[in-house]
């Protein structure tokens, strides 16, 4: 499981865009969102670097949460 801080994620549209992008790369990925804290947890076969690139390509700069 990887957790990302996504400061520009603020609404359901953001959530849907991230789900769609990650799902296209890994259909088995499981995502959990905290819009208030602006974090997303991802359980995926993809690595952190790949997930970071996917989020950034969708327009969501991010950092890996500790």
PDB file of N, CA and C in Angstrom:
ATOM      1  N   UNK A   1       0.845  -1.177   0.000  1.00  0.00           N
ATOM      2  CA  UNK A   1       0.000   0.000   0.000  1.00  0.00           C
ATOM      3  C   UNK A   1       0.887   1.236   0.000  1.00  0.00           C
ATOM      4  N   UNK A   2       0.521   2.201  -0.816  1.00  0.00           N
ATOM      5  CA  UNK A   2       1.235   3.468  -0.901  1.00  0.00           C
ATOM      6  C   UNK A   2       0.259   4.591  -0.577  1.00  0.00           C
ATOM      7  N   UNK A   3       0.756   5.602   0.106  1.00  0.00           N
ATOM      8  CA  UNK A   3      -0.087   6.747   0.448  1.00  0.00           C
ATOM      9  C   UNK A   3       0.550   8.005  -0.141  1.00  0.00           C
ATOM     10  N   UNK A   4      -0.291   8.808  -0.790  1.00  0.00           N
ATOM     11  CA  UNK A   4       0.181  10.017  -1.457  1.00  0.00           C
ATOM     12  C   UNK A   4      -0.545  11.250  -0.930  1.00  0.00           C
ATOM     13  N   UNK A   5       0.197  12.316  -0.738  1.00  0.00           N
ATOM     14  CA  UNK A   5      -0.385  13.634  -0.465  1.00  0.00           C
ATOM     15  C   UNK A   5      -0.656  14.271  -1.818  1.00  0.00           C
ATOM     16  N   UNK A   6      -1.893  14.686  -2.037  1.00  0.00           N
ATOM     17  CA  UNK A   6      -2.281  15.273  -3.327  1.00  0.00           C
ATOM     18  C   UNK A   6      -2.974  16.604  -3.038  1.00  0.00           C
ATOM     19  N   UNK A   7      -2.190  17.694  -2.903  1.00  0.00           N
ATOM     20  CA  UNK A   7      -2.750  18.973  -2.463  1.00  0.00           C
ATOM     21  C   UNK A   7      -3.850  19.551  -3.360  1.00  0.00           C
ATOM     22  N   UNK A   8      -3.835  19.221  -4.663  1.00  0.00           N
ATOM     23  CA  UNK A   8      -4.831  19.788  -5.577  1.00  0.00           C
ATOM     24  C   UNK A   8      -6.093  18.946  -5.687  1.00  0.00           C
ATOM     25  N   UNK A   9      -6.193  17.855  -4.943  1.00  0.00           N
ATOM     26  CA  UNK A   9      -7.376  16.994  -4.965  1.00  0.00           C
ATOM     27  C   UNK A   9      -8.380  17.528  -3.944  1.00  0.00           C
ATOM     28  N   UNK A  10      -9.556  17.935  -4.434  1.00  0.00           N
ATOM     29  CA  UNK A  10     -10.489  18.583  -3.512  1.00  0.00           C
ATOM     30  C   UNK A  10     -11.954  18.179  -3.676  1.00  0.00           C
ATOM     31  N   UNK A  11     -12.261  17.361  -4.692  1.00  0.00           N
ATOM     32  CA  UNK A  11     -13.681  17.088  -4.929  1.00  0.00           C
ATOM     33  C   UNK A  11     -13.884  15.713  -5.550  1.00  0.00           C
ATOM     34  N   UNK A  12     -15.131  15.376  -5.753  1.00  0.00           N
ATOM     35  CA  UNK A  12     -15.479  14.108  -6.360  1.00  0.00           C
ATOM     36  C   UNK A  12     -14.945  13.949  -7.773  1.00  0.00           C
ATOM     37  N   UNK A  13     -14.873  15.045  -8.521  1.00  0.00           N
ATOM     38  CA  UNK A  13     -14.328  14.983  -9.878  1.00  0.00           C
ATOM     39  C   UNK A  13     -12.865  14.580  -9.832  1.00  0.00           C
ATOM     40  N   UNK A  14     -12.116  15.149  -8.888  1.00  0.00           N
ATOM     41  CA  UNK A  14     -10.700  14.805  -8.720  1.00  0.00           C
ATOM     42  C   UNK A  14     -10.575  13.312  -8.411  1.00  0.00           C
ATOM     43  N   UNK A  15     -11.393  12.848  -7.504  1.00  0.00           N
ATOM     44  CA  UNK A  15     -11.384  11.444  -7.092  1.00  0.00           C
ATOM     45  C   UNK A  15     -11.655  10.547  -8.290  1.00  0.00           C
ATOM     46  N   UNK A  16     -12.658  10.878  -9.072  1.00  0.00           N
ATOM     47  CA  UNK A  16     -13.027  10.071 -10.230  1.00  0.00           C
ATOM     48  C   UNK A  16     -11.906  10.045 -11.271  1.00  0.00           C
ATOM     49  N   UNK A  17     -11.268  11.183 -11.490  1.00  0.00           N
ATOM     50  CA  UNK A  17     -10.184  11.255 -12.471  1.00  0.00           C
ATOM     51  C   UNK A  17      -9.009  10.383 -12.040  1.00  0.00           C
ATOM     52  N   UNK A  18      -8.689  10.405 -10.751  1.00  0.00           N
ATOM     53  CA  UNK A  18      -7.582   9.597 -10.238  1.00  0.00           C
ATOM     54  C   UNK A  18      -7.939   8.117 -10.306  1.00  0.00           C
ATOM     55  N   UNK A  19      -9.164   7.759  -9.919  1.00  0.00           N
ATOM     56  CA  UNK A  19      -9.599   6.362  -9.993  1.00  0.00           C
ATOM     57  C   UNK A  19      -9.520   5.837 -11.420  1.00  0.00           C
ATOM     58  N   UNK A  20      -9.956   6.633 -12.362  1.00  0.00           N
ATOM     59  CA  UNK A  20      -9.956   6.218 -13.761  1.00  0.00           C
ATOM     60  C   UNK A  20      -8.533   6.024 -14.274  1.00  0.00           C
ATOM     61  N   UNK A  21      -7.640   6.957 -13.957  1.00  0.00           N
ATOM     62  CA  UNK A  21      -6.265   6.886 -14.448  1.00  0.00           C
ATOM     63  C   UNK A  21      -5.516   5.702 -13.854  1.00  0.00           C
ATOM     64  N   UNK A  22      -5.637   5.509 -12.549  1.00  0.00           N
ATOM     65  CA  UNK A  22      -4.957   4.379 -11.909  1.00  0.00           C
ATOM     66  C   UNK A  22      -5.583   3.066 -12.370  1.00  0.00           C
ATOM     67  N   UNK A  23      -6.894   3.044 -12.468  1.00  0.00           N
ATOM     68  CA  UNK A  23      -7.590   1.848 -12.918  1.00  0.00           C
ATOM     69  C   UNK A  23      -7.222   1.434 -14.332  1.00  0.00           C
ATOM     70  N   UNK A  24      -6.922   2.401 -15.195  1.00  0.00           N
ATOM     71  CA  UNK A  24      -6.522   2.088 -16.567  1.00  0.00           C
ATOM     72  C   UNK A  24      -5.162   1.383 -16.588  1.00  0.00           C
ATOM     73  N   UNK A  25      -4.300   1.726 -15.636  1.00  0.00           N
ATOM     74  CA  UNK A  25      -2.970   1.121 -15.570  1.00  0.00           C
ATOM     75  C   UNK A  25      -2.971  -0.185 -14.781  1.00  0.00           C
ATOM     76  N   UNK A  26      -3.865  -0.291 -13.798  1.00  0.00           N
ATOM     77  CA  UNK A  26      -3.975  -1.495 -12.970  1.00  0.00           C
ATOM     78  C   UNK A  26      -5.432  -1.661 -12.574  1.00  0.00           C
ATOM     79  N   UNK A  27      -6.128  -2.491 -13.318  1.00  0.00           N
ATOM     80  CA  UNK A  27      -7.553  -2.702 -13.081  1.00  0.00           C
ATOM     81  C   UNK A  27      -7.874  -3.316 -11.730  1.00  0.00           C
ATOM     82  N   UNK A  28      -6.882  -3.885 -11.069  1.00  0.00           N
ATOM     83  CA  UNK A  28      -7.093  -4.498  -9.764  1.00  0.00           C
ATOM     84  C   UNK A  28      -6.724  -3.575  -8.611  1.00  0.00           C
ATOM     85  N   UNK A  29      -6.305  -2.359  -8.910  1.00  0.00           N
ATOM     86  CA  UNK A  29      -5.890  -1.418  -7.864  1.00  0.00           C
ATOM     87  C   UNK A  29      -7.076  -1.068  -6.961  1.00  0.00           C
ATOM     88  N   UNK A  30      -6.781  -0.890  -5.689  1.00  0.00           N
ATOM     89  CA  UNK A  30      -7.791  -0.476  -4.712  1.00  0.00           C
ATOM     90  C   UNK A  30      -7.365   0.881  -4.172  1.00  0.00           C
ATOM     91  N   UNK A  31      -8.254   1.876  -4.280  1.00  0.00           N
ATOM     92  CA  UNK A  31      -7.938   3.234  -3.839  1.00  0.00           C
ATOM     93  C   UNK A  31      -8.849   3.642  -2.693  1.00  0.00           C
ATOM     94  N   UNK A  32      -8.281   4.390  -1.774  1.00  0.00           N
ATOM     95  CA  UNK A  32      -9.026   4.921  -0.642  1.00  0.00           C
ATOM     96  C   UNK A  32      -8.681   6.401  -0.518  1.00  0.00           C
ATOM     97  N   UNK A  33      -9.711   7.248  -0.522  1.00  0.00           N
ATOM     98  CA  UNK A  33      -9.498   8.694  -0.545  1.00  0.00           C
ATOM     99  C   UNK A  33      -9.890   9.347   0.768  1.00  0.00           C
ATOM    100  N   UNK A  34      -9.139  10.382   1.144  1.00  0.00           N
ATOM    101  CA  UNK A  34      -9.509  11.275   2.245  1.00  0.00           C
ATOM    102  C   UNK A  34      -9.424  12.680   1.655  1.00  0.00           C
ATOM    103  N   UNK A  35     -10.569  13.157   1.128  1.00  0.00           N
ATOM    104  CA  UNK A  35     -10.563  14.462   0.458  1.00  0.00           C
ATOM    105  C   UNK A  35     -10.224  15.596   1.409  1.00  0.00           C
ATOM    106  N   UNK A  36     -10.648  15.489   2.660  1.00  0.00           N
ATOM    107  CA  UNK A  36     -10.361  16.545   3.630  1.00  0.00           C
ATOM    108  C   UNK A  36      -8.853  16.657   3.880  1.00  0.00           C
ATOM    109  N   UNK A  37      -8.193  15.527   4.031  1.00  0.00           N
ATOM    110  CA  UNK A  37      -6.742  15.522   4.262  1.00  0.00           C
ATOM    111  C   UNK A  37      -5.965  15.588   2.949  1.00  0.00           C
ATOM    112  N   UNK A  38      -6.687  15.416   1.832  1.00  0.00           N
ATOM    113  CA  UNK A  38      -6.091  15.421   0.496  1.00  0.00           C
ATOM    114  C   UNK A  38      -5.021  14.340   0.348  1.00  0.00           C
ATOM    115  N   UNK A  39      -5.424  13.127   0.725  1.00  0.00           N
ATOM    116  CA  UNK A  39      -4.544  11.977   0.569  1.00  0.00           C
ATOM    117  C   UNK A  39      -5.284  10.857  -0.154  1.00  0.00           C
ATOM    118  N   UNK A  40      -4.509  10.010  -0.793  1.00  0.00           N
ATOM    119  CA  UNK A  40      -5.056   8.814  -1.425  1.00  0.00           C
ATOM    120  C   UNK A  40      -4.129   7.653  -1.099  1.00  0.00           C
ATOM    121  N   UNK A  41      -4.737   6.544  -0.687  1.00  0.00           N
ATOM    122  CA  UNK A  41      -3.994   5.314  -0.445  1.00  0.00           C
ATOM    123  C   UNK A  41      -4.277   4.377  -1.613  1.00  0.00           C
ATOM    124  N   UNK A  42      -3.221   3.773  -2.138  1.00  0.00           N
ATOM    125  CA  UNK A  42      -3.362   2.910  -3.299  1.00  0.00           C
ATOM    126  C   UNK A  42      -2.715   1.554  -3.008  1.00  0.00           C
ATOM    127  N   UNK A  43      -3.483   0.506  -3.194  1.00  0.00           N
ATOM    128  CA  UNK A  43      -2.940  -0.842  -3.158  1.00  0.00           C
ATOM    129  C   UNK A  43      -2.917  -1.309  -4.606  1.00  0.00           C
ATOM    130  N   UNK A  44      -1.703  -1.546  -5.126  1.00  0.00           N
ATOM    131  CA  UNK A  44      -1.557  -1.811  -6.550  1.00  0.00           C
ATOM    132  C   UNK A  44      -0.290  -2.623  -6.806  1.00  0.00           C
ATOM    133  N   UNK A  45      -0.265  -3.274  -7.947  1.00  0.00           N
ATOM    134  CA  UNK A  45       0.952  -3.957  -8.381  1.00  0.00           C
ATOM    135  C   UNK A  45       1.979  -2.958  -8.906  1.00  0.00           C
ATOM    136  N   UNK A  46       1.538  -1.712  -9.140  1.00  0.00           N
ATOM    137  CA  UNK A  46       2.423  -0.659  -9.625  1.00  0.00           C
ATOM    138  C   UNK A  46       3.255  -0.099  -8.478  1.00  0.00           C
ATOM    139  N   UNK A  47       4.452   0.337  -8.785  1.00  0.00           N
ATOM    140  CA  UNK A  47       5.318   0.925  -7.781  1.00  0.00           C
ATOM    141  C   UNK A  47       5.001   2.394  -7.549  1.00  0.00           C
ATOM    142  N   UNK A  48       5.611   2.946  -6.511  1.00  0.00           N
ATOM    143  CA  UNK A  48       5.376   4.350  -6.162  1.00  0.00           C
ATOM    144  C   UNK A  48       5.722   5.290  -7.311  1.00  0.00           C
ATOM    145  N   UNK A  49       6.829   5.042  -7.994  1.00  0.00           N
ATOM    146  CA  UNK A  49       7.250   5.926  -9.091  1.00  0.00           C
ATOM    147  C   UNK A  49       6.221   5.921 -10.219  1.00  0.00           C
ATOM    148  N   UNK A  50       5.701   4.739 -10.536  1.00  0.00           N
ATOM    149  CA  UNK A  50       4.686   4.638 -11.589  1.00  0.00           C
ATOM    150  C   UNK A  50       3.406   5.353 -11.189  1.00  0.00           C
ATOM    151  N   UNK A  51       2.989   5.166  -9.948  1.00  0.00           N
ATOM    152  CA  UNK A  51       1.771   5.819  -9.465  1.00  0.00           C
ATOM    153  C   UNK A  51       1.943   7.333  -9.437  1.00  0.00           C
ATOM    154  N   UNK A  52       3.103   7.799  -9.014  1.00  0.00           N
ATOM    155  CA  UNK A  52       3.381   9.239  -9.000  1.00  0.00           C
ATOM    156  C   UNK A  52       3.243   9.819 -10.403  1.00  0.00           C
ATOM    157  N   UNK A  53       3.797   9.136 -11.391  1.00  0.00           N
ATOM    158  CA  UNK A  53       3.728   9.607 -12.787  1.00  0.00           C
ATOM    159  C   UNK A  53       2.288   9.648 -13.284  1.00  0.00           C
ATOM    160  N   UNK A  54       1.504   8.635 -12.930  1.00  0.00           N
ATOM    161  CA  UNK A  54       0.102   8.596 -13.352  1.00  0.00           C
ATOM    162  C   UNK A  54      -0.651   9.788 -12.764  1.00  0.00           C
ATOM    163  N   UNK A  55      -0.471  10.043 -11.471  1.00  0.00           N
ATOM    164  CA  UNK A  55      -1.144  11.174 -10.829  1.00  0.00           C
ATOM    165  C   UNK A  55      -0.719  12.494 -11.455  1.00  0.00           C
ATOM    166  N   UNK A  56       0.582  12.658 -11.694  1.00  0.00           N
ATOM    167  CA  UNK A  56       1.076  13.905 -12.279  1.00  0.00           C
ATOM    168  C   UNK A  56       0.560  14.099 -13.697  1.00  0.00           C
ATOM    169  N   UNK A  57       0.483  13.016 -14.473  1.00  0.00           N
ATOM    170  CA  UNK A  57      -0.029  13.106 -15.846  1.00  0.00           C
ATOM    171  C   UNK A  57      -1.487  13.570 -15.852  1.00  0.00           C
ATOM    172  N   UNK A  58      -2.236  13.198 -14.822  1.00  0.00           N
ATOM    173  CA  UNK A  58      -3.641  13.620 -14.708  1.00  0.00           C
ATOM    174  C   UNK A  58      -3.760  15.050 -14.171  1.00  0.00           C
ATOM    175  N   UNK A  59      -2.639  15.660 -13.797  1.00  0.00           N
ATOM    176  CA  UNK A  59      -2.670  17.043 -13.311  1.00  0.00           C
ATOM    177  C   UNK A  59      -2.695  17.153 -11.795  1.00  0.00           C
ATOM    178  N   UNK A  60      -2.263  16.089 -11.116  1.00  0.00           N
ATOM    179  CA  UNK A  60      -2.265  16.083  -9.646  1.00  0.00           C
ATOM    180  C   UNK A  60      -0.855  15.859  -9.103  1.00  0.00           C
ATOM    181  N   UNK A  61      -0.089  16.952  -8.960  1.00  0.00           N
ATOM    182  CA  UNK A  61       1.227  16.813  -8.343  1.00  0.00           C
ATOM    183  C   UNK A  61       1.054  16.193  -6.960  1.00  0.00           C
ATOM    184  N   UNK A  62       2.033  15.402  -6.550  1.00  0.00           N
ATOM    185  CA  UNK A  62       1.881  14.674  -5.298  1.00  0.00           C
ATOM    186  C   UNK A  62       3.222  14.361  -4.667  1.00  0.00           C
ATOM    187  N   UNK A  63       3.171  13.985  -3.413  1.00  0.00           N
ATOM    188  CA  UNK A  63       4.339  13.491  -2.707  1.00  0.00           C
ATOM    189  C   UNK A  63       3.924  12.220  -1.981  1.00  0.00           C
ATOM    190  N   UNK A  64       4.887  11.366  -1.757  1.00  0.00           N
ATOM    191  CA  UNK A  64       4.604  10.140  -1.012  1.00  0.00           C
ATOM    192  C   UNK A  64       4.502  10.508   0.457  1.00  0.00           C
ATOM    193  N   UNK A  65       3.429  10.078   1.075  1.00  0.00           N
ATOM    194  CA  UNK A  65       3.199  10.383   2.493  1.00  0.00           C
ATOM    195  C   UNK A  65       4.004   9.417   3.355  1.00  0.00           C
ATOM    196  N   UNK A  66       4.466   9.929   4.457  1.00  0.00           N
ATOM    197  CA  UNK A  66       5.253   9.088   5.371  1.00  0.00           C
ATOM    198  C   UNK A  66       4.362   8.162   6.150  1.00  0.00           C
TER     199      UNK A  66
END
